[in-house]
């Protein structure tokens, strides 16, 4: 409920701003209607961003659009249409085929995770694209200047509100996707990929035909999502840390140091609550001058640091992860399988012995598909289910 109030409090200034600076009531209603048209894009984008942008741009070229899309040069652009058309076709073909198998389906989840990050950027570009191509806002508007970009208060509030709403909605969508992915019926995930494409197209059409109804759908989806957001975020962190990051790290040269600034700096997953962090958080374990800290970076705000003591701890290495824990297991953090090859280096940095409980297989294969298959197994997915 607090998150809902936060969302509403962010949204109100944008609406009030229009009423405060426009004397004519008709103009005020029109301004707020345009704002509603703008938010109609969030519902389909939260389901399938590439499909939503491609279909919206395609309909716009055909003359079917709401007022916001009609006045936004982002959609009246052949480069955008072709680019997102390629992304739409690629994901439409690859996702259902890979999703039919749970092991290769991990690649689908990696793609969806990266797509969710891209969706945030795309949403911001859609909002700011007219600003980039226009002159400085009128003198009556409060503006914020950053380098070459001048943004009005109203535009800035829309960016913040839409980004927050899209983040919440996509987290819940990913949560539902994860539950289906972990189900014992592999074809369910394939069916879900097809359903999301169809649903995105339907939501785009609703946004064109009835923006107000689309906005109501957005509010209902957001209201429901906010109640499950905390649990979904924990599930998302598990999927991200134990399944997605190991695949991404196949392309990255790993190190336990942070650009040689700290003696140790690596991402970890908290299995137990600490004094400053809740269970299920992804933080960094750092060593500075022989002192260990759990560190969480925050946007704009200063980072959170918690000093920890590692006395009588052990590193327990399994195929699925590496656990750092004490004998009573009152403190427990996990390191994903990406760092199996660096476990001895981590042991030295932490001054903690390693106990190997399972045989660790090296990642093998020349193609990404073969590497993923050697990286994961059905047993690993079962362990993910038990952690859910």
Tab-separated table of C-alpha atoms in Angstrom:
chain	number	residue	atom	x	y	z
A	1	UNK	CA	0.000	0.000	0.000
A	2	UNK	CA	2.867	2.385	0.718
A	3	UNK	CA	4.239	1.743	-2.776
A	4	UNK	CA	0.814	2.502	-4.251
A	5	UNK	CA	0.655	5.800	-2.391
A	6	UNK	CA	4.186	6.537	-3.592
A	7	UNK	CA	3.120	5.914	-7.183
A	8	UNK	CA	0.030	8.126	-6.853
A	9	UNK	CA	2.051	10.901	-5.205
A	10	UNK	CA	4.438	10.829	-8.147
A	11	UNK	CA	1.627	10.858	-10.680
A	12	UNK	CA	-0.365	13.730	-9.182
A	13	UNK	CA	2.205	16.507	-9.816
A	14	UNK	CA	2.110	15.741	-13.536
A	15	UNK	CA	-1.695	16.089	-13.591
A	16	UNK	CA	-1.768	19.094	-11.296
A	17	UNK	CA	0.951	20.770	-13.347
A	18	UNK	CA	-1.297	20.729	-16.387
A	19	UNK	CA	-4.157	22.253	-14.416
A	20	UNK	CA	-1.995	24.858	-12.780
A	21	UNK	CA	-0.617	26.380	-15.966
A	22	UNK	CA	-3.592	26.103	-18.305
A	23	UNK	CA	-6.469	28.451	-17.677
A	24	UNK	CA	-8.823	26.900	-20.150
A	25	UNK	CA	-10.577	23.798	-18.765
A	26	UNK	CA	-10.747	22.169	-22.197
A	27	UNK	CA	-6.988	22.506	-22.620
A	28	UNK	CA	-6.480	21.011	-19.166
A	29	UNK	CA	-8.568	17.961	-20.017
A	30	UNK	CA	-6.722	17.593	-23.324
A	31	UNK	CA	-3.351	17.782	-21.578
A	32	UNK	CA	-4.302	15.113	-19.057
A	33	UNK	CA	-5.790	12.975	-21.853
A	34	UNK	CA	-2.453	13.112	-23.652
A	35	UNK	CA	-0.794	12.027	-20.418
A	36	UNK	CA	-3.145	9.041	-20.215
A	37	UNK	CA	-2.341	8.173	-23.851
A	38	UNK	CA	1.327	8.177	-22.905
A	39	UNK	CA	0.853	5.669	-20.087
A	40	UNK	CA	-1.120	3.255	-22.286
A	41	UNK	CA	2.186	2.025	-23.733
A	42	UNK	CA	3.270	0.661	-20.351
A	43	UNK	CA	0.777	-2.221	-20.272
A	44	UNK	CA	1.894	-3.949	-23.506
A	45	UNK	CA	5.556	-3.085	-22.872
A	46	UNK	CA	5.445	-4.813	-19.500
A	47	UNK	CA	4.375	-8.017	-21.284
A	48	UNK	CA	6.586	-7.932	-24.385
A	49	UNK	CA	8.540	-4.714	-25.117
A	50	UNK	CA	9.861	-5.530	-28.607
A	51	UNK	CA	6.474	-6.691	-29.863
A	52	UNK	CA	4.740	-3.650	-28.364
A	53	UNK	CA	7.041	-1.059	-29.955
A	54	UNK	CA	7.061	-2.835	-33.322
A	55	UNK	CA	3.265	-3.179	-33.499
A	56	UNK	CA	2.715	0.394	-32.250
A	57	UNK	CA	5.141	1.781	-34.853
A	58	UNK	CA	3.579	-0.394	-37.580
A	59	UNK	CA	0.042	0.749	-36.735
A	60	UNK	CA	1.274	4.343	-36.568
A	61	UNK	CA	2.656	4.072	-40.101
A	62	UNK	CA	-0.734	2.708	-41.198
A	63	UNK	CA	-2.534	5.672	-39.576
A	64	UNK	CA	-3.863	3.910	-36.476
A	65	UNK	CA	-2.677	5.540	-33.261
A	66	UNK	CA	-3.676	7.570	-30.224
A	67	UNK	CA	-2.787	11.241	-29.848
A	68	UNK	CA	0.508	10.629	-28.034
A	69	UNK	CA	1.850	8.203	-30.631
A	70	UNK	CA	0.666	10.493	-33.441
A	71	UNK	CA	2.727	13.400	-32.097
A	72	UNK	CA	5.801	11.370	-31.096
A	73	UNK	CA	8.538	11.223	-33.775
A	74	UNK	CA	9.938	8.057	-32.191
A	75	UNK	CA	7.209	5.988	-33.865
A	76	UNK	CA	7.254	7.847	-37.190
A	77	UNK	CA	10.703	6.430	-37.937
A	78	UNK	CA	11.581	3.633	-40.355
A	79	UNK	CA	14.762	2.790	-38.444
A	80	UNK	CA	12.718	2.145	-35.280
A	81	UNK	CA	10.154	0.099	-37.205
A	82	UNK	CA	12.759	-2.092	-38.932
A	83	UNK	CA	14.929	-2.505	-35.819
A	84	UNK	CA	12.084	-3.608	-33.589
A	85	UNK	CA	10.636	-5.684	-36.406
A	86	UNK	CA	13.870	-7.680	-36.497
A	87	UNK	CA	13.885	-8.012	-32.697
A	88	UNK	CA	10.243	-9.088	-32.779
A	89	UNK	CA	10.861	-11.772	-35.415
A	90	UNK	CA	14.032	-13.024	-33.726
A	91	UNK	CA	12.468	-13.371	-30.279
A	92	UNK	CA	9.221	-14.780	-31.711
A	93	UNK	CA	11.112	-17.598	-33.447
A	94	UNK	CA	13.876	-18.302	-30.930
A	95	UNK	CA	11.989	-18.141	-27.644
A	96	UNK	CA	9.307	-20.762	-28.360
A	97	UNK	CA	11.891	-23.168	-29.824
A	98	UNK	CA	14.320	-22.808	-26.914
A	99	UNK	CA	11.548	-22.719	-24.321
A	100	UNK	CA	10.491	-26.285	-25.162
A	101	UNK	CA	13.442	-27.576	-23.101
A	102	UNK	CA	14.115	-26.440	-19.542
A	103	UNK	CA	17.902	-26.423	-19.912
A	104	UNK	CA	17.983	-24.386	-23.135
A	105	UNK	CA	15.076	-22.410	-21.693
A	106	UNK	CA	17.642	-20.720	-19.455
A	107	UNK	CA	18.747	-18.793	-22.555
A	108	UNK	CA	15.161	-17.562	-22.888
A	109	UNK	CA	15.231	-16.288	-19.308
A	110	UNK	CA	18.553	-14.534	-19.914
A	111	UNK	CA	17.082	-12.892	-23.007
A	112	UNK	CA	13.958	-11.818	-21.106
A	113	UNK	CA	16.043	-10.428	-18.267
A	114	UNK	CA	18.123	-8.343	-20.685
A	115	UNK	CA	14.934	-7.340	-22.504
A	116	UNK	CA	13.426	-6.048	-19.246
A	117	UNK	CA	16.474	-3.809	-18.784
A	118	UNK	CA	16.182	-2.654	-22.396
A	119	UNK	CA	12.472	-1.908	-21.859
A	120	UNK	CA	13.316	0.690	-19.211
A	121	UNK	CA	15.737	2.409	-21.597
A	122	UNK	CA	13.231	2.216	-24.461
A	123	UNK	CA	10.492	3.767	-22.327
A	124	UNK	CA	12.749	6.669	-21.366
A	125	UNK	CA	13.730	7.190	-25.021
A	126	UNK	CA	10.069	7.237	-26.081
A	127	UNK	CA	9.356	9.992	-23.548
A	128	UNK	CA	12.488	12.042	-24.199
A	129	UNK	CA	12.674	11.633	-27.986
A	130	UNK	CA	10.370	14.625	-28.660
A	131	UNK	CA	12.428	16.685	-26.194
A	132	UNK	CA	15.666	15.824	-28.006
A	133	UNK	CA	14.212	17.050	-31.294
A	134	UNK	CA	12.439	20.145	-29.946
A	135	UNK	CA	13.492	23.559	-28.747
A	136	UNK	CA	13.875	24.533	-25.086
A	137	UNK	CA	10.552	24.220	-23.157
A	138	UNK	CA	8.435	27.293	-22.698
A	139	UNK	CA	9.333	29.897	-20.106
A	140	UNK	CA	6.311	29.011	-17.991
A	141	UNK	CA	7.609	25.485	-17.353
A	142	UNK	CA	10.054	24.558	-14.627
A	143	UNK	CA	13.005	22.946	-16.393
A	144	UNK	CA	16.021	20.850	-15.472
A	145	UNK	CA	19.175	21.097	-17.535
A	146	UNK	CA	21.690	18.269	-17.883
A	147	UNK	CA	24.411	18.774	-20.471
A	148	UNK	CA	22.651	19.191	-23.867
A	149	UNK	CA	19.239	18.075	-22.542
A	150	UNK	CA	16.621	20.397	-21.070
A	151	UNK	CA	13.654	18.611	-19.506
A	152	UNK	CA	10.488	20.124	-18.057
A	153	UNK	CA	9.256	19.155	-14.601
A	154	UNK	CA	6.241	17.430	-16.125
A	155	UNK	CA	8.416	15.322	-18.455
A	156	UNK	CA	10.760	14.426	-15.624
A	157	UNK	CA	7.850	13.283	-13.454
A	158	UNK	CA	6.473	11.173	-16.304
A	159	UNK	CA	9.876	9.508	-16.705
A	160	UNK	CA	10.072	8.703	-12.985
A	161	UNK	CA	6.491	7.448	-12.690
A	162	UNK	CA	6.541	5.349	-15.861
A	163	UNK	CA	9.936	3.841	-15.020
A	164	UNK	CA	8.748	2.872	-11.545
A	165	UNK	CA	5.486	1.395	-12.871
A	166	UNK	CA	7.242	-0.530	-15.637
A	167	UNK	CA	9.818	-1.906	-13.185
A	168	UNK	CA	7.100	-3.216	-10.870
A	169	UNK	CA	5.037	-4.733	-13.692
A	170	UNK	CA	8.003	-6.427	-15.371
A	171	UNK	CA	9.201	-7.844	-12.054
A	172	UNK	CA	5.822	-9.514	-11.521
A	173	UNK	CA	5.769	-10.760	-15.110
A	174	UNK	CA	9.222	-12.262	-14.683
A	175	UNK	CA	8.093	-13.819	-11.404
A	176	UNK	CA	5.169	-15.545	-13.133
A	177	UNK	CA	7.443	-16.612	-16.000
A	178	UNK	CA	9.863	-18.145	-13.502
A	179	UNK	CA	7.164	-20.180	-11.782
A	180	UNK	CA	6.009	-21.531	-15.131
A	181	UNK	CA	9.586	-22.192	-16.221
A	182	UNK	CA	10.204	-24.259	-13.076
A	183	UNK	CA	7.086	-26.311	-13.691
A	184	UNK	CA	7.604	-29.946	-14.770
A	185	UNK	CA	5.765	-29.384	-18.078
A	186	UNK	CA	8.271	-27.798	-20.513
A	187	UNK	CA	5.753	-26.954	-23.266
A	188	UNK	CA	3.904	-24.623	-20.892
A	189	UNK	CA	6.731	-22.097	-21.207
A	190	UNK	CA	6.551	-22.293	-25.008
A	191	UNK	CA	2.814	-21.633	-24.887
A	192	UNK	CA	3.452	-18.683	-22.585
A	193	UNK	CA	5.826	-17.077	-25.116
A	194	UNK	CA	3.149	-17.226	-27.805
A	195	UNK	CA	0.456	-15.970	-25.419
A	196	UNK	CA	2.557	-12.933	-24.435
A	197	UNK	CA	2.959	-11.921	-28.078
A	198	UNK	CA	-0.805	-12.117	-28.656
A	199	UNK	CA	-1.583	-10.292	-25.394
A	200	UNK	CA	0.853	-7.483	-26.224
A	201	UNK	CA	-0.798	-6.929	-29.607
A	202	UNK	CA	-4.251	-6.893	-27.981
A	203	UNK	CA	-3.110	-4.338	-25.377
A	204	UNK	CA	-1.635	-2.123	-28.098
A	205	UNK	CA	-4.949	-2.206	-29.957
A	206	UNK	CA	-6.836	-1.335	-26.752
A	207	UNK	CA	-4.461	1.608	-26.216
A	208	UNK	CA	-5.355	2.876	-29.696
A	209	UNK	CA	-9.105	2.301	-29.545
A	210	UNK	CA	-9.675	3.310	-25.911
A	211	UNK	CA	-6.719	4.917	-24.096
A	212	UNK	CA	-8.829	5.492	-20.980
A	213	UNK	CA	-9.724	1.808	-20.704
A	214	UNK	CA	-6.061	0.924	-21.282
A	215	UNK	CA	-5.082	3.286	-18.466
A	216	UNK	CA	-7.599	1.578	-16.155
A	217	UNK	CA	-6.032	-1.791	-17.038
A	218	UNK	CA	-2.617	-0.349	-16.175
A	219	UNK	CA	-3.814	0.849	-12.766
A	220	UNK	CA	-5.444	-2.518	-11.984
A	221	UNK	CA	-2.314	-4.431	-13.033
A	222	UNK	CA	-0.146	-2.118	-10.951
A	223	UNK	CA	-2.426	-2.391	-7.922
A	224	UNK	CA	-2.269	-6.202	-7.990
A	225	UNK	CA	1.463	-6.227	-8.732
A	226	UNK	CA	2.371	-4.023	-5.788
A	227	UNK	CA	0.983	-6.571	-3.323
A	228	UNK	CA	3.263	-9.304	-4.696
A	229	UNK	CA	6.268	-7.134	-5.546
A	230	UNK	CA	8.405	-7.967	-2.492
A	231	UNK	CA	8.061	-11.736	-2.880
A	232	UNK	CA	8.508	-11.477	-6.635
A	233	UNK	CA	11.682	-9.419	-6.178
A	234	UNK	CA	13.239	-12.173	-4.052
A	235	UNK	CA	12.356	-14.780	-6.665
A	236	UNK	CA	13.765	-12.539	-9.387
A	237	UNK	CA	17.004	-12.169	-7.430
A	238	UNK	CA	17.316	-15.966	-7.176
A	239	UNK	CA	16.752	-16.442	-10.881
A	240	UNK	CA	19.084	-13.563	-11.737
A	241	UNK	CA	21.910	-14.623	-9.447
A	242	UNK	CA	21.913	-18.414	-9.820
A	243	UNK	CA	20.778	-18.894	-13.431
A	244	UNK	CA	21.095	-15.682	-15.447
A	245	UNK	CA	24.402	-14.213	-14.233
A	246	UNK	CA	26.340	-17.492	-14.755
A	247	UNK	CA	25.319	-17.408	-18.431
A	248	UNK	CA	26.193	-13.714	-18.804
A	249	UNK	CA	29.514	-14.366	-17.077
A	250	UNK	CA	30.440	-16.822	-19.833
A	251	UNK	CA	31.270	-13.719	-21.879
A	252	UNK	CA	33.034	-11.806	-19.094
A	253	UNK	CA	36.499	-12.248	-17.675
A	254	UNK	CA	35.798	-12.709	-13.982
A	255	UNK	CA	37.855	-11.389	-11.104
A	256	UNK	CA	37.316	-11.333	-7.359
A	257	UNK	CA	38.731	-7.814	-7.249
A	258	UNK	CA	36.934	-4.601	-8.125
A	259	UNK	CA	39.294	-3.012	-10.667
A	260	UNK	CA	42.106	-3.763	-8.202
A	261	UNK	CA	40.691	-1.203	-5.787
A	262	UNK	CA	39.652	-3.682	-3.100
A	263	UNK	CA	41.328	-6.915	-2.024
A	264	UNK	CA	38.013	-8.663	-2.612
A	265	UNK	CA	34.765	-7.600	-4.271
A	266	UNK	CA	32.229	-10.049	-5.656
A	267	UNK	CA	28.424	-10.298	-5.813
A	268	UNK	CA	26.788	-12.651	-3.310
A	269	UNK	CA	23.266	-13.797	-2.495
A	270	UNK	CA	22.099	-13.527	1.118
A	271	UNK	CA	20.586	-16.742	2.431
A	272	UNK	CA	19.967	-15.257	5.881
A	273	UNK	CA	18.859	-11.862	7.078
A	274	UNK	CA	21.554	-9.604	8.515
A	275	UNK	CA	21.286	-6.489	10.641
A	276	UNK	CA	21.069	-4.214	7.576
A	277	UNK	CA	19.971	-6.504	4.743
A	278	UNK	CA	16.986	-8.793	4.317
A	279	UNK	CA	17.128	-12.361	3.064
A	280	UNK	CA	17.255	-12.731	-0.708
A	281	UNK	CA	19.253	-9.561	-1.427
A	282	UNK	CA	22.117	-9.470	-3.916
A	283	UNK	CA	24.964	-7.447	-2.396
A	284	UNK	CA	28.734	-7.311	-2.727
A	285	UNK	CA	31.161	-8.965	-0.337
A	286	UNK	CA	34.177	-6.685	-0.056
A	287	UNK	CA	37.446	-6.684	1.821
A	288	UNK	CA	39.118	-3.398	2.676
A	289	UNK	CA	42.260	-3.328	4.809
A	290	UNK	CA	41.570	-6.846	6.173
A	291	UNK	CA	38.010	-5.874	7.169
A	292	UNK	CA	34.994	-7.511	5.504
A	293	UNK	CA	31.831	-5.685	4.492
A	294	UNK	CA	28.515	-6.379	2.827
A	295	UNK	CA	27.899	-3.467	0.456
A	296	UNK	CA	24.796	-2.427	-1.484
A	297	UNK	CA	25.017	0.308	-4.107
A	298	UNK	CA	21.997	2.615	-4.393
A	299	UNK	CA	20.943	5.005	-7.137
A	300	UNK	CA	21.737	8.595	-6.091
A	301	UNK	CA	21.609	7.666	-2.380
A	302	UNK	CA	24.825	6.650	-0.568
A	303	UNK	CA	25.640	2.934	-0.480
A	304	UNK	CA	24.808	0.792	2.543
A	305	UNK	CA	27.716	-0.976	4.298
A	306	UNK	CA	27.647	-3.607	7.014
A	307	UNK	CA	30.792	-4.874	8.717
A	308	UNK	CA	30.921	-8.659	9.202
A	309	UNK	CA	33.249	-11.079	11.029
A	310	UNK	CA	34.203	-14.393	9.429
A	311	UNK	CA	35.391	-16.475	12.377
A	312	UNK	CA	35.039	-20.281	12.159
A	313	UNK	CA	33.507	-20.052	8.698
A	314	UNK	CA	33.851	-22.498	5.800
A	315	UNK	CA	33.295	-22.417	2.061
A	316	UNK	CA	31.149	-25.381	0.986
A	317	UNK	CA	31.446	-25.943	-2.752
A	318	UNK	CA	28.632	-27.756	-4.553
A	319	UNK	CA	27.833	-28.069	-8.241
A	320	UNK	CA	25.086	-25.471	-7.916
A	321	UNK	CA	26.861	-22.862	-5.765
A	322	UNK	CA	29.454	-22.053	-3.102
A	323	UNK	CA	28.097	-21.449	0.393
A	324	UNK	CA	29.905	-19.322	2.966
A	325	UNK	CA	28.551	-20.207	6.404
A	326	UNK	CA	29.387	-20.804	10.043
A	327	UNK	CA	28.853	-24.082	11.925
A	328	UNK	CA	25.439	-23.063	13.321
A	329	UNK	CA	24.395	-21.582	9.938
A	330	UNK	CA	23.303	-18.356	11.602
A	331	UNK	CA	25.043	-16.515	8.755
A	332	UNK	CA	24.782	-17.799	5.194
A	333	UNK	CA	25.662	-16.265	1.867
A	334	UNK	CA	25.972	-17.920	-1.528
A	335	UNK	CA	28.341	-17.432	-4.444
A	336	UNK	CA	27.106	-18.642	-7.828
A	337	UNK	CA	28.825	-21.269	-9.963
A	338	UNK	CA	30.577	-18.612	-12.080
A	339	UNK	CA	33.267	-18.511	-9.411
A	340	UNK	CA	34.019	-22.248	-9.129
A	341	UNK	CA	37.335	-21.742	-10.899
A	342	UNK	CA	38.236	-18.928	-8.469
A	343	UNK	CA	37.221	-20.699	-5.255
A	344	UNK	CA	40.830	-21.138	-4.078
A	345	UNK	CA	41.525	-17.466	-4.664
A	346	UNK	CA	38.367	-16.574	-2.728
A	347	UNK	CA	39.416	-18.943	0.068
A	348	UNK	CA	42.756	-17.163	0.427
A	349	UNK	CA	41.148	-13.715	0.390
A	350	UNK	CA	38.625	-14.731	3.043
A	351	UNK	CA	41.097	-16.881	4.997
A	352	UNK	CA	38.415	-19.587	5.074
A	353	UNK	CA	38.901	-23.308	4.212
A	354	UNK	CA	37.073	-24.964	1.305
A	355	UNK	CA	35.001	-28.121	1.624
A	356	UNK	CA	34.022	-29.743	-1.672
A	357	UNK	CA	30.878	-31.842	-1.370
A	358	UNK	CA	30.257	-32.627	-5.044
A	359	UNK	CA	32.337	-33.127	-8.149
A	360	UNK	CA	32.567	-29.888	-10.095
A	361	UNK	CA	32.450	-30.219	-13.877
A	362	UNK	CA	34.197	-27.686	-16.068
A	363	UNK	CA	32.099	-25.713	-18.536
A	364	UNK	CA	32.785	-27.210	-21.960
A	365	UNK	CA	31.745	-26.786	-25.577
A	366	UNK	CA	32.408	-24.346	-28.397
A	367	UNK	CA	28.870	-23.003	-28.813
A	368	UNK	CA	26.820	-21.096	-26.264
A	369	UNK	CA	24.199	-23.844	-26.305
A	370	UNK	CA	26.745	-26.540	-25.425
A	371	UNK	CA	28.242	-24.393	-22.670
A	372	UNK	CA	24.830	-23.808	-21.123
A	373	UNK	CA	24.004	-27.525	-21.266
A	374	UNK	CA	27.268	-28.369	-19.502
A	375	UNK	CA	26.717	-25.579	-16.998
A	376	UNK	CA	23.240	-26.649	-15.858
A	377	UNK	CA	21.384	-29.894	-15.256
A	378	UNK	CA	17.911	-31.061	-14.249
A	379	UNK	CA	19.246	-31.441	-10.720
A	380	UNK	CA	20.088	-27.744	-10.631
A	381	UNK	CA	16.553	-26.803	-11.631
A	382	UNK	CA	15.196	-29.017	-8.858
A	383	UNK	CA	17.371	-27.102	-6.410
A	384	UNK	CA	15.973	-23.837	-7.755
A	385	UNK	CA	12.460	-25.134	-7.107
A	386	UNK	CA	13.370	-25.986	-3.522
A	387	UNK	CA	14.701	-22.445	-3.056
A	388	UNK	CA	11.515	-20.856	-4.441
